[in-house]
PDB file of C-alpha atoms in Angstrom:
ATOM      1  CA  MET A   1      -0.008  -0.213   0.200  1.00 49.00           C
ATOM      2  CA  ILE A   2       2.707   2.563   0.885  1.00 54.00           C
ATOM      3  CA  GLU A   3       4.637   1.720  -2.209  1.00 55.00           C
ATOM      4  CA  SER A   4       1.516   2.707  -4.222  1.00 62.00           C
ATOM      5  CA  LEU A   5       1.297   6.374  -2.434  1.00 70.00           C
ATOM      6  CA  THR A   6       2.151   9.314  -4.261  1.00 72.00           C
ATOM      7  CA  LEU A   7       2.550  12.951  -3.150  1.00 73.00           C
ATOM      8  CA  LEU A   8       0.754  15.474  -4.911  1.00 73.00           C
ATOM      9  CA  ARG A   9       2.149  18.360  -3.116  1.00 76.00           C
ATOM     10  CA  PRO A  10       5.490  17.176  -1.341  1.00 77.00           C
ATOM     11  CA  LEU A  11       6.567  20.786  -0.557  1.00 81.00           C
ATOM     12  CA  TRP A  12       4.408  21.041   2.179  1.00 80.00           C
ATOM     13  CA  PHE A  13       6.460  18.411   4.115  1.00 78.00           C
ATOM     14  CA  LEU A  14       8.857  21.230   4.694  1.00 81.00           C
ATOM     15  CA  ALA A  15       5.955  22.764   7.029  1.00 80.00           C
ATOM     16  CA  ILE A  16       5.761  19.403   9.099  1.00 76.00           C
ATOM     17  CA  THR A  17       8.921  20.158  10.418  1.00 78.00           C
ATOM     18  CA  VAL A  18       7.894  23.664  11.506  1.00 79.00           C
ATOM     19  CA  VAL A  19       4.862  21.892  13.147  1.00 74.00           C
ATOM     20  CA  ALA A  20       6.991  19.600  15.100  1.00 74.00           C
ATOM     21  CA  LEU A  21       9.245  22.248  16.430  1.00 75.00           C
ATOM     22  CA  LEU A  22       6.210  24.082  17.592  1.00 71.00           C
ATOM     23  CA  ALA A  23       4.836  21.279  19.174  1.00 68.00           C
ATOM     24  CA  LEU A  24       7.902  20.530  21.292  1.00 67.00           C
ATOM     25  CA  ARG A  25       7.885  24.116  22.541  1.00 67.00           C
ATOM     26  CA  ALA A  26       4.389  24.114  23.395  1.00 61.00           C
ATOM     27  CA  ALA A  27       4.929  20.538  25.284  1.00 58.00           C
ATOM     28  CA  TRP A  28       7.860  21.413  27.247  1.00 57.00           C
ATOM     29  CA  ARG A  29       8.774  25.261  27.312  1.00 54.00           C
ATOM     30  CA  SER A  30       5.235  26.918  27.378  1.00 52.00           C
ATOM     31  CA  ALA A  31       4.108  27.884  31.042  1.00 53.00           C
ATOM     32  CA  PRO A  32       0.663  26.819  31.986  1.00 58.00           C
ATOM     33  CA  LEU A  33      -0.567  30.334  31.644  1.00 62.00           C
ATOM     34  CA  GLY A  34       1.339  31.130  28.635  1.00 61.00           C
ATOM     35  CA  ASP A  35       2.586  34.393  28.511  1.00 65.00           C
ATOM     36  CA  TRP A  36       0.139  35.972  31.224  1.00 70.00           C
ATOM     37  CA  ASN A  37       2.779  35.944  33.809  1.00 70.00           C
ATOM     38  CA  LYS A  38       4.728  38.317  31.771  1.00 74.00           C
ATOM     39  CA  ALA A  39       1.778  40.727  31.129  1.00 78.00           C
ATOM     40  CA  VAL A  40       0.338  40.937  34.509  1.00 79.00           C
ATOM     41  CA  ASP A  41       2.009  42.182  37.589  1.00 82.00           C
ATOM     42  CA  PRO A  42       3.494  39.409  39.754  1.00 80.00           C
ATOM     43  CA  HIS A  43       1.837  40.664  43.121  1.00 82.00           C
ATOM     44  CA  LEU A  44      -1.588  41.270  41.070  1.00 82.00           C
ATOM     45  CA  MET A  45      -1.333  37.723  39.619  1.00 76.00           C
ATOM     46  CA  ALA A  46      -0.637  35.899  43.222  1.00 79.00           C
ATOM     47  CA  LEU A  47      -3.843  37.924  44.445  1.00 80.00           C
ATOM     48  CA  PHE A  48      -5.903  36.668  41.596  1.00 75.00           C
ATOM     49  CA  ALA A  49      -4.423  33.105  42.315  1.00 74.00           C
ATOM     50  CA  ARG A  50      -5.432  33.197  45.974  1.00 77.00           C
ATOM     51  CA  ARG A  51      -8.847  34.224  45.114  1.00 75.00           C
ATOM     52  CA  GLY A  52      -9.133  31.333  42.905  1.00 69.00           C
ATOM     53  CA  ALA A  53      -9.550  33.595  39.793  1.00 67.00           C
ATOM     54  CA  VAL A  54      -6.768  32.077  37.786  1.00 66.00           C
ATOM     55  CA  LEU A  55      -7.321  28.618  35.961  1.00 60.00           C
ATOM     56  CA  GLY A  56      -3.988  27.400  34.573  1.00 57.00           C
ATOM     57  CA  GLY A  57      -3.704  26.407  30.988  1.00 55.00           C
ATOM     58  CA  ARG A  58      -2.899  22.443  30.066  1.00 57.00           C
ATOM     59  CA  ARG A  59       0.024  21.427  28.196  1.00 59.00           C
ATOM     60  CA  GLN A  60      -2.171  18.536  26.904  1.00 65.00           C
ATOM     61  CA  ALA A  61      -4.354  21.415  24.951  1.00 67.00           C
ATOM     62  CA  ASN A  62      -1.159  22.566  23.149  1.00 69.00           C
ATOM     63  CA  ILE A  63      -0.244  18.960  22.284  1.00 72.00           C
ATOM     64  CA  ALA A  64      -3.494  18.423  20.736  1.00 75.00           C
ATOM     65  CA  ALA A  65      -3.273  21.564  18.732  1.00 75.00           C
ATOM     66  CA  ALA A  66      -0.024  20.772  17.489  1.00 75.00           C
ATOM     67  CA  LEU A  67      -1.132  17.357  16.503  1.00 79.00           C
ATOM     68  CA  ALA A  68      -4.149  18.562  14.475  1.00 81.00           C
ATOM     69  CA  ALA A  69      -1.916  20.972  12.727  1.00 81.00           C
ATOM     70  CA  GLY A  70       0.596  18.165  12.047  1.00 81.00           C
ATOM     71  CA  ILE A  71      -2.421  16.039  10.381  1.00 84.00           C
ATOM     72  CA  LEU A  72      -3.617  18.986   8.558  1.00 85.00           C
ATOM     73  CA  THR A  73      -0.151  19.818   7.074  1.00 85.00           C
ATOM     74  CA  LEU A  74      -0.024  15.947   6.054  1.00 84.00           C
ATOM     75  CA  ALA A  75      -3.186  16.282   4.460  1.00 84.00           C
ATOM     76  CA  LEU A  76      -1.953  19.254   2.444  1.00 83.00           C
ATOM     77  CA  THR A  77       1.042  16.892   1.059  1.00 83.00           C
ATOM     78  CA  GLY A  78      -1.708  15.411  -1.195  1.00 77.00           C
ATOM     79  CA  PRO A  79      -1.105  11.362  -0.263  1.00 81.00           C
ATOM     80  CA  ALA A  80      -2.875   9.695  -3.391  1.00 75.00           C
ATOM     81  CA  ILE A  81      -3.251   6.737  -5.059  1.00 72.00           C
ATOM     82  CA  GLU A  82      -3.740   6.286  -8.700  1.00 65.00           C
ATOM     83  CA  ARG A  83      -7.425   5.890 -10.126  1.00 63.00           C
ATOM     84  CA  PRO A  84      -8.069   2.385 -11.389  1.00 61.00           C
ATOM     85  CA  GLU A  85      -9.438   4.434 -14.583  1.00 52.00           C
ATOM     86  CA  ALA A  86      -6.338   6.493 -15.249  1.00 48.00           C
ATOM     87  CA  SER A  87      -5.202   4.171 -17.960  1.00 52.00           C
ATOM     88  CA  THR A  88      -8.277   5.399 -19.985  1.00 50.00           C
ATOM     89  CA  PHE A  89      -6.600   8.845 -20.413  1.00 51.00           C
ATOM     90  CA  ARG A  90      -3.673   7.356 -22.232  1.00 53.00           C
ATOM     91  CA  ASN A  91      -4.952   9.107 -25.561  1.00 58.00           C
ATOM     92  CA  LEU A  92      -3.920  12.388 -23.534  1.00 73.00           C
ATOM     93  CA  ASP A  93      -0.474  11.090 -22.973  1.00 77.00           C
ATOM     94  CA  ALA A  94       1.461  10.660 -26.366  1.00 88.00           C
ATOM     95  CA  THR A  95       5.094   9.730 -27.456  1.00 93.00           C
ATOM     96  CA  VAL A  96       6.820  11.052 -30.762  1.00 96.00           C
ATOM     97  CA  ILE A  97      10.040   9.888 -31.946  1.00 96.00           C
ATOM     98  CA  VAL A  98      11.949  12.148 -34.072  1.00 97.00           C
ATOM     99  CA  LEU A  99      14.644  10.170 -36.064  1.00 96.00           C
ATOM    100  CA  ASP A 100      17.796  11.653 -37.760  1.00 95.00           C
ATOM    101  CA  LEU A 101      17.923  10.308 -41.541  1.00 94.00           C
ATOM    102  CA  SER A 102      21.020  12.407 -42.426  1.00 91.00           C
ATOM    103  CA  ARG A 103      24.091  10.615 -43.978  1.00 87.00           C
ATOM    104  CA  SER A 104      26.192  10.924 -40.948  1.00 86.00           C
ATOM    105  CA  VAL A 105      23.598   8.802 -39.044  1.00 89.00           C
ATOM    106  CA  THR A 106      22.443   6.388 -41.992  1.00 88.00           C
ATOM    107  CA  GLU A 107      25.801   5.960 -43.370  1.00 85.00           C
ATOM    108  CA  GLY A 108      27.814   6.278 -40.213  1.00 78.00           C
ATOM    109  CA  GLY A 109      27.836   2.703 -39.027  1.00 74.00           C
ATOM    110  CA  ARG A 110      25.312   2.908 -36.358  1.00 87.00           C
ATOM    111  CA  PHE A 111      21.883   3.123 -38.038  1.00 90.00           C
ATOM    112  CA  LYS A 112      20.786  -0.230 -37.062  1.00 91.00           C
ATOM    113  CA  GLU A 113      21.208   0.628 -33.252  1.00 93.00           C
ATOM    114  CA  ALA A 114      19.221   3.926 -33.908  1.00 93.00           C
ATOM    115  CA  ARG A 115      16.320   2.144 -35.122  1.00 93.00           C
ATOM    116  CA  GLN A 116      16.654  -0.365 -32.221  1.00 94.00           C
ATOM    117  CA  ALA A 117      16.698   2.551 -29.858  1.00 95.00           C
ATOM    118  CA  ALA A 118      13.473   3.882 -31.523  1.00 94.00           C
ATOM    119  CA  GLU A 119      11.811   0.301 -31.131  1.00 94.00           C
ATOM    120  CA  ALA A 120      12.789   0.579 -27.419  1.00 94.00           C
ATOM    121  CA  VAL A 121      11.316   4.153 -26.782  1.00 95.00           C
ATOM    122  CA  ALA A 122       7.953   2.679 -28.518  1.00 92.00           C
ATOM    123  CA  GLU A 123       8.098  -0.413 -26.025  1.00 92.00           C
ATOM    124  CA  ALA A 124       8.762   1.795 -23.164  1.00 91.00           C
ATOM    125  CA  ALA A 125       5.470   3.929 -24.376  1.00 88.00           C
ATOM    126  CA  GLY A 126       3.379   1.176 -23.707  1.00 83.00           C
ATOM    127  CA  THR A 127      -0.167   1.349 -24.833  1.00 80.00           C
ATOM    128  CA  ARG A 128       0.095   5.255 -25.407  1.00 84.00           C
ATOM    129  CA  SER A 129      -0.187   6.623 -28.701  1.00 87.00           C
ATOM    130  CA  LEU A 130       2.862   6.987 -30.594  1.00 91.00           C
ATOM    131  CA  ALA A 131       4.130   8.722 -33.724  1.00 94.00           C
ATOM    132  CA  LEU A 132       7.446   8.760 -35.979  1.00 96.00           C
ATOM    133  CA  ILE A 133       8.939  11.705 -37.504  1.00 96.00           C
ATOM    134  CA  VAL A 134      12.060  11.593 -39.585  1.00 96.00           C
ATOM    135  CA  TYR A 135      14.286  14.233 -41.073  1.00 96.00           C
ATOM    136  CA  ALA A 136      17.361  15.215 -42.934  1.00 93.00           C
ATOM    137  CA  GLY A 137      17.198  18.396 -44.988  1.00 92.00           C
ATOM    138  CA  ASP A 138      13.625  18.369 -44.137  1.00 95.00           C
ATOM    139  CA  ALA A 139      11.049  16.550 -41.871  1.00 95.00           C
ATOM    140  CA  TYR A 140       8.195  14.136 -42.832  1.00 96.00           C
ATOM    141  CA  THR A 141       5.677  12.282 -40.782  1.00 95.00           C
ATOM    142  CA  ALA A 142       6.732   8.869 -41.315  1.00 94.00           C
ATOM    143  CA  LEU A 143       3.615   7.224 -38.858  1.00 93.00           C
ATOM    144  CA  SER A 144       0.841   9.353 -37.677  1.00 91.00           C
ATOM    145  CA  PRO A 145      -0.414   8.886 -34.061  1.00 89.00           C
ATOM    146  CA  THR A 146      -1.129   5.373 -33.717  1.00 87.00           C
ATOM    147  CA  ASN A 147      -1.308   2.486 -30.956  1.00 83.00           C
ATOM    148  CA  ASP A 148      -0.153  -0.048 -33.622  1.00 84.00           C
ATOM    149  CA  ARG A 149       3.424  -0.981 -32.706  1.00 83.00           C
ATOM    150  CA  GLU A 150       3.358  -3.564 -35.464  1.00 87.00           C
ATOM    151  CA  SER A 151       3.034  -0.408 -38.059  1.00 88.00           C
ATOM    152  CA  LEU A 152       6.177   1.197 -36.258  1.00 88.00           C
ATOM    153  CA  ALA A 153       8.184  -2.002 -36.646  1.00 89.00           C
ATOM    154  CA  THR A 154       7.565  -2.288 -40.204  1.00 91.00           C
ATOM    155  CA  THR A 155       8.182   1.387 -40.907  1.00 92.00           C
ATOM    156  CA  LEU A 156      11.365   1.372 -39.282  1.00 91.00           C
ATOM    157  CA  PHE A 157      12.625  -1.494 -40.881  1.00 91.00           C
ATOM    158  CA  ALA A 158      11.952   0.113 -44.437  1.00 91.00           C
ATOM    159  CA  LEU A 159      13.824   3.226 -43.453  1.00 92.00           C
ATOM    160  CA  ASP A 160      17.212   4.147 -45.054  1.00 88.00           C
ATOM    161  CA  ALA A 161      19.413   6.740 -46.408  1.00 86.00           C
ATOM    162  CA  ASP A 162      17.188   7.497 -49.435  1.00 88.00           C
ATOM    163  CA  THR A 163      13.920   7.941 -47.423  1.00 91.00           C
ATOM    164  CA  VAL A 164      14.252  11.644 -47.037  1.00 91.00           C
ATOM    165  CA  PRO A 165      15.013  12.818 -50.243  1.00 89.00           C
ATOM    166  CA  ASP A 166      16.440  16.111 -49.011  1.00 89.00           C
ATOM    167  CA  ARG A 167      20.376  16.383 -48.094  1.00 88.00           C
ATOM    168  CA  GLY A 168      21.379  18.127 -44.878  1.00 89.00           C
ATOM    169  CA  SER A 169      20.450  18.005 -41.344  1.00 92.00           C
ATOM    170  CA  HIS A 170      17.679  20.219 -39.522  1.00 95.00           C
ATOM    171  CA  PRO A 171      16.560  18.886 -36.500  1.00 95.00           C
ATOM    172  CA  GLU A 172      14.321  21.814 -35.605  1.00 96.00           C
ATOM    173  CA  ARG A 173      12.269  21.156 -38.630  1.00 96.00           C
ATOM    174  CA  GLY A 174      11.598  17.541 -36.930  1.00 96.00           C
ATOM    175  CA  LEU A 175      11.125  19.219 -33.874  1.00 97.00           C
ATOM    176  CA  ALA A 176       8.670  21.417 -35.336  1.00 96.00           C
ATOM    177  CA  LEU A 177       6.487  18.934 -37.286  1.00 97.00           C
ATOM    178  CA  ALA A 178       6.577  16.896 -33.550  1.00 96.00           C
ATOM    179  CA  ARG A 179       4.949  19.833 -31.716  1.00 95.00           C
ATOM    180  CA  ARG A 180       2.345  20.438 -34.622  1.00 95.00           C
ATOM    181  CA  THR A 181       1.328  16.816 -34.454  1.00 93.00           C
ATOM    182  CA  LEU A 182       0.928  16.877 -30.631  1.00 92.00           C
ATOM    183  CA  ALA A 183      -0.937  20.269 -30.763  1.00 91.00           C
ATOM    184  CA  GLU A 184      -3.235  19.055 -33.586  1.00 89.00           C
ATOM    185  CA  ALA A 185      -3.886  16.018 -31.667  1.00 84.00           C
ATOM    186  CA  ASN A 186      -4.906  17.950 -28.454  1.00 83.00           C
ATOM    187  CA  VAL A 187      -2.353  16.063 -26.269  1.00 84.00           C
ATOM    188  CA  VAL A 188      -2.063  17.156 -22.671  1.00 81.00           C
ATOM    189  CA  ALA A 189       1.089  15.122 -21.711  1.00 81.00           C
ATOM    190  CA  ALA A 190       4.096  13.907 -23.995  1.00 87.00           C
ATOM    191  CA  ASP A 191       7.460  12.880 -24.533  1.00 92.00           C
ATOM    192  CA  VAL A 192       9.430  13.978 -27.782  1.00 96.00           C
ATOM    193  CA  VAL A 193      12.314  11.797 -28.152  1.00 97.00           C
ATOM    194  CA  LEU A 194      15.015  12.938 -30.458  1.00 97.00           C
ATOM    195  CA  ILE A 195      17.609  10.162 -32.073  1.00 96.00           C
ATOM    196  CA  SER A 196      20.191  11.748 -33.478  1.00 95.00           C
ATOM    197  CA  ASP A 197      24.239  12.386 -33.815  1.00 91.00           C
ATOM    198  CA  GLY A 198      23.880  16.156 -32.625  1.00 91.00           C
ATOM    199  CA  ASP A 199      24.611  17.136 -36.168  1.00 90.00           C
ATOM    200  CA  GLY A 200      22.676  20.457 -37.278  1.00 91.00           C
ATOM    201  CA  ILE A 201      21.994  21.607 -33.515  1.00 94.00           C
ATOM    202  CA  GLY A 202      21.542  25.283 -33.493  1.00 92.00           C
ATOM    203  CA  GLN A 203      19.452  28.242 -31.856  1.00 95.00           C
ATOM    204  CA  ALA A 204      16.634  27.424 -34.258  1.00 95.00           C
ATOM    205  CA  ALA A 205      16.556  23.719 -32.438  1.00 95.00           C
ATOM    206  CA  GLU A 206      16.829  25.023 -29.243  1.00 95.00           C
ATOM    207  CA  ARG A 207      14.046  27.471 -29.834  1.00 96.00           C
ATOM    208  CA  GLU A 208      11.779  24.519 -30.659  1.00 96.00           C
ATOM    209  CA  ALA A 209      12.977  22.512 -27.523  1.00 96.00           C
ATOM    210  CA  ALA A 210      12.010  25.584 -25.420  1.00 96.00           C
ATOM    211  CA  ALA A 211       8.551  25.766 -27.366  1.00 96.00           C
ATOM    212  CA  ILE A 212       7.985  21.927 -26.736  1.00 95.00           C
ATOM    213  CA  ARG A 213       8.830  22.806 -22.830  1.00 93.00           C
ATOM    214  CA  ASP A 214       6.639  25.639 -22.796  1.00 93.00           C
ATOM    215  CA  LYS A 215       3.762  23.375 -23.629  1.00 90.00           C
ATOM    216  CA  GLY A 216       4.195  21.248 -20.702  1.00 86.00           C
ATOM    217  CA  TRP A 217       5.716  18.418 -22.764  1.00 91.00           C
ATOM    218  CA  GLN A 218       9.414  16.931 -22.567  1.00 92.00           C
ATOM    219  CA  LEU A 219      12.157  16.814 -25.000  1.00 96.00           C
ATOM    220  CA  HIS A 220      14.597  13.971 -24.512  1.00 96.00           C
ATOM    221  CA  ALA A 221      17.406  12.832 -26.652  1.00 96.00           C
ATOM    222  CA  LEU A 222      19.256   9.764 -27.645  1.00 96.00           C
ATOM    223  CA  PHE A 223      22.798  10.385 -28.909  1.00 95.00           C
ATOM    224  CA  VAL A 224      24.081   8.127 -31.828  1.00 93.00           C
ATOM    225  CA  PRO A 225      27.841   7.926 -31.744  1.00 90.00           C
ATOM    226  CA  ALA A 226      29.984   7.563 -34.641  1.00 81.00           C
ATOM    227  CA  GLY A 227      30.425   4.384 -36.404  1.00 72.00           C
ATOM    228  CA  LYS A 228      33.369   2.975 -38.046  1.00 71.00           C
ATOM    229  CA  ALA A 229      32.030   3.631 -41.537  1.00 66.00           C
ATOM    230  CA  LEU A 230      31.567   7.371 -40.975  1.00 67.00           C
ATOM    231  CA  PRO A 231      31.342   8.701 -44.887  1.00 66.00           C
ATOM    232  CA  PRO A 232      34.209  11.124 -45.905  1.00 69.00           C
ATOM    233  CA  GLY A 233      33.501  14.792 -45.207  1.00 68.00           C
ATOM    234  CA  ALA A 234      30.262  13.868 -42.955  1.00 70.00           C
ATOM    235  CA  PRO A 235      30.353  15.889 -39.535  1.00 76.00           C
ATOM    236  CA  ARG A 236      31.374  14.534 -36.190  1.00 82.00           C
ATOM    237  CA  PRO A 237      28.784  13.583 -33.841  1.00 86.00           C
ATOM    238  CA  ASP A 238      28.045  16.292 -31.497  1.00 90.00           C
ATOM    239  CA  ARG A 239      26.990  15.198 -27.746  1.00 93.00           C
ATOM    240  CA  THR A 240      27.405  18.438 -26.044  1.00 94.00           C
ATOM    241  CA  ALA A 241      24.917  20.065 -28.487  1.00 94.00           C
ATOM    242  CA  LEU A 242      22.259  17.255 -27.907  1.00 94.00           C
ATOM    243  CA  ASP A 243      22.938  17.517 -23.940  1.00 95.00           C
ATOM    244  CA  ARG A 244      22.354  21.147 -24.308  1.00 95.00           C
ATOM    245  CA  LEU A 245      19.018  20.454 -26.653  1.00 96.00           C
ATOM    246  CA  ALA A 246      17.594  18.111 -24.080  1.00 95.00           C
ATOM    247  CA  SER A 247      18.021  20.632 -21.264  1.00 95.00           C
ATOM    248  CA  ALA A 248      16.485  23.276 -23.040  1.00 95.00           C
ATOM    249  CA  GLY A 249      13.793  20.963 -23.775  1.00 94.00           C
ATOM    250  CA  GLY A 250      13.231  20.015 -19.885  1.00 93.00           C
ATOM    251  CA  GLY A 251      14.146  16.424 -20.568  1.00 93.00           C
ATOM    252  CA  ARG A 252      17.291  13.958 -20.343  1.00 94.00           C
ATOM    253  CA  ALA A 253      19.906  12.990 -22.797  1.00 95.00           C
ATOM    254  CA  ALA A 254      21.644   9.430 -23.031  1.00 95.00           C
ATOM    255  CA  ASP A 255      23.301   7.473 -25.283  1.00 94.00           C
ATOM    256  CA  ILE A 256      21.556   4.821 -27.595  1.00 94.00           C
ATOM    257  CA  ASP A 257      24.027   2.082 -25.884  1.00 92.00           C
ATOM    258  CA  ALA A 258      22.616   3.095 -22.257  1.00 93.00           C
ATOM    259  CA  SER A 259      19.316   4.801 -22.973  1.00 93.00           C
ATOM    260  CA  GLU A 260      17.769   3.773 -19.397  1.00 93.00           C
ATOM    261  CA  ALA A 261      17.614   7.440 -18.120  1.00 92.00           C
ATOM    262  CA  VAL A 262      15.468   8.485 -21.048  1.00 94.00           C
ATOM    263  CA  LEU A 263      13.318   5.229 -21.085  1.00 93.00           C
ATOM    264  CA  ASP A 264      12.584   5.596 -17.580  1.00 90.00           C
ATOM    265  CA  ARG A 265      11.027   8.992 -18.116  1.00 88.00           C
ATOM    266  CA  VAL A 266       9.054   7.623 -21.358  1.00 89.00           C
ATOM    267  CA  GLY A 267       7.737   4.677 -19.368  1.00 85.00           C
ATOM    268  CA  ALA A 268       6.344   6.525 -16.509  1.00 78.00           C
ATOM    269  CA  SER A 269       2.750   5.749 -16.183  1.00 63.00           C
ATOM    270  CA  THR A 270      -0.166   8.151 -17.620  1.00 57.00           C
ATOM    271  CA  ALA A 271      -1.042   9.079 -14.133  1.00 53.00           C
ATOM    272  CA  GLN A 272       2.382  10.375 -13.413  1.00 60.00           C
ATOM    273  CA  HIS A 273       2.659  12.181 -16.961  1.00 59.00           C
ATOM    274  CA  LEU A 274      -0.757  13.953 -16.335  1.00 55.00           C
ATOM    275  CA  ALA A 275      -0.120  14.815 -12.645  1.00 55.00           C
ATOM    276  CA  ALA A 276       3.314  16.479 -13.788  1.00 58.00           C
ATOM    277  CA  ASN A 277       1.205  18.801 -16.251  1.00 55.00           C
ATOM    278  CA  GLY A 278      -1.247  19.753 -13.831  1.00 55.00           C
ATOM    279  CA  TYR A 279      -3.970  17.131 -14.633  1.00 55.00           C
ATOM    280  CA  GLY A 280      -3.323  14.835 -11.276  1.00 54.00           C
ATOM    281  CA  VAL A 281      -7.117  15.250 -10.191  1.00 54.00           C
ATOM    282  CA  LEU A 282      -7.681  13.072 -13.437  1.00 56.00           C
ATOM    283  CA  ALA A 283      -5.295  10.266 -12.586  1.00 57.00           C
ATOM    284  CA  PHE A 284      -5.024  10.169  -8.757  1.00 66.00           C
ATOM    285  CA  ALA A 285      -7.485   9.937  -5.614  1.00 69.00           C
ATOM    286  CA  ASP A 286      -6.483  12.661  -3.050  1.00 75.00           C
ATOM    287  CA  LEU A 287      -6.509  10.911   0.339  1.00 78.00           C
ATOM    288  CA  GLY A 288      -5.958  14.306   2.128  1.00 80.00           C
ATOM    289  CA  ARG A 289      -9.684  15.298   2.567  1.00 80.00           C
ATOM    290  CA  TRP A 290      -9.839  11.713   4.915  1.00 82.00           C
ATOM    291  CA  LEU A 291      -6.891  13.119   6.863  1.00 83.00           C
ATOM    292  CA  LEU A 292      -8.980  16.570   7.649  1.00 82.00           C
ATOM    293  CA  LEU A 293     -11.683  14.488   9.020  1.00 84.00           C
ATOM    294  CA  LEU A 294      -8.695  12.429  11.079  1.00 84.00           C
ATOM    295  CA  ALA A 295      -7.741  15.991  12.135  1.00 82.00           C
ATOM    296  CA  LEU A 296     -10.854  16.524  14.121  1.00 82.00           C
ATOM    297  CA  LEU A 297     -10.304  14.052  16.701  1.00 82.00           C
ATOM    298  CA  PRO A 298      -7.216  15.924  18.434  1.00 79.00           C
ATOM    299  CA  ALA A 299      -9.238  19.344  17.520  1.00 77.00           C
ATOM    300  CA  LEU A 300     -12.071  18.128  19.794  1.00 79.00           C
ATOM    301  CA  LEU A 301      -9.764  18.042  22.811  1.00 74.00           C
ATOM    302  CA  LEU A 302      -9.399  21.694  22.609  1.00 72.00           C
ATOM    303  CA  PHE A 303     -13.186  22.224  23.223  1.00 74.00           C
ATOM    304  CA  ARG A 304     -13.292  20.479  26.512  1.00 64.00           C
ATOM    305  CA  ARG A 305     -14.743  22.295  29.428  1.00 60.00           C
ATOM    306  CA  SER A 306     -12.824  22.680  32.204  1.00 54.00           C
ATOM    307  CA  ALA A 307     -13.986  23.322  36.069  1.00 50.00           C
TER     308      ALA A 307
END
């Protein structure tokens, strides 16, 4: 049960520390009369005490108040469990693979591994909608958003250096097409995964990455290192540029040979993706409201009558 809990507002945990410190002060340091002893002349207070006009406070009341405040703060952290129907919102959560088909990738000796990386991303995406965009000198939609993984495998197998007729490397065009594809589908949460050797990344690509991030989506990058058959005159892979692009897109970067960091982000549940984009109410049942009822128990002690 504990493993299935998620905190929707974890920053409220910081307030629990403050409440705990106040509770210790109330329990051990506060005088029974609070600050009245400081505000009233000692001789006058002694006279009131002899006449029975002074009723000391209870430390138990302070403890009860602190306990109620602690439970309220815990409720504000938003402990929640995933709704069983959260998976039905998978159409709001999509993954777009943007695959580099420039000569340095397709003829560089690691194109097979690049296609395998795309298949791994598709597998991590699970049942969510998936699209494939390819680019070189220009960008094209190779596969519109679909849940058919067999179509993706067939499409990836058919790709080669001649798939995109336009020579060059313009990742910004692939990212722009990915952004338009997600916008047209009214997707709420999305992961865009760029598989590239980093060639052609400049300010235009970084602007597209920032635009994807501003939509609440994430741009990740998988780096394709140079193979032994890099064609003459082809640009060298640029991992630094790819890392910078992923950072601008609010995502992660990794090598195609060690892609776990990216696959873990893509493989997060639909509920987690929706919650990260402010739609947690659709995906999680907030248990905090029930903790509010629990806080009433110590609060009732504050209303006890005193003789």
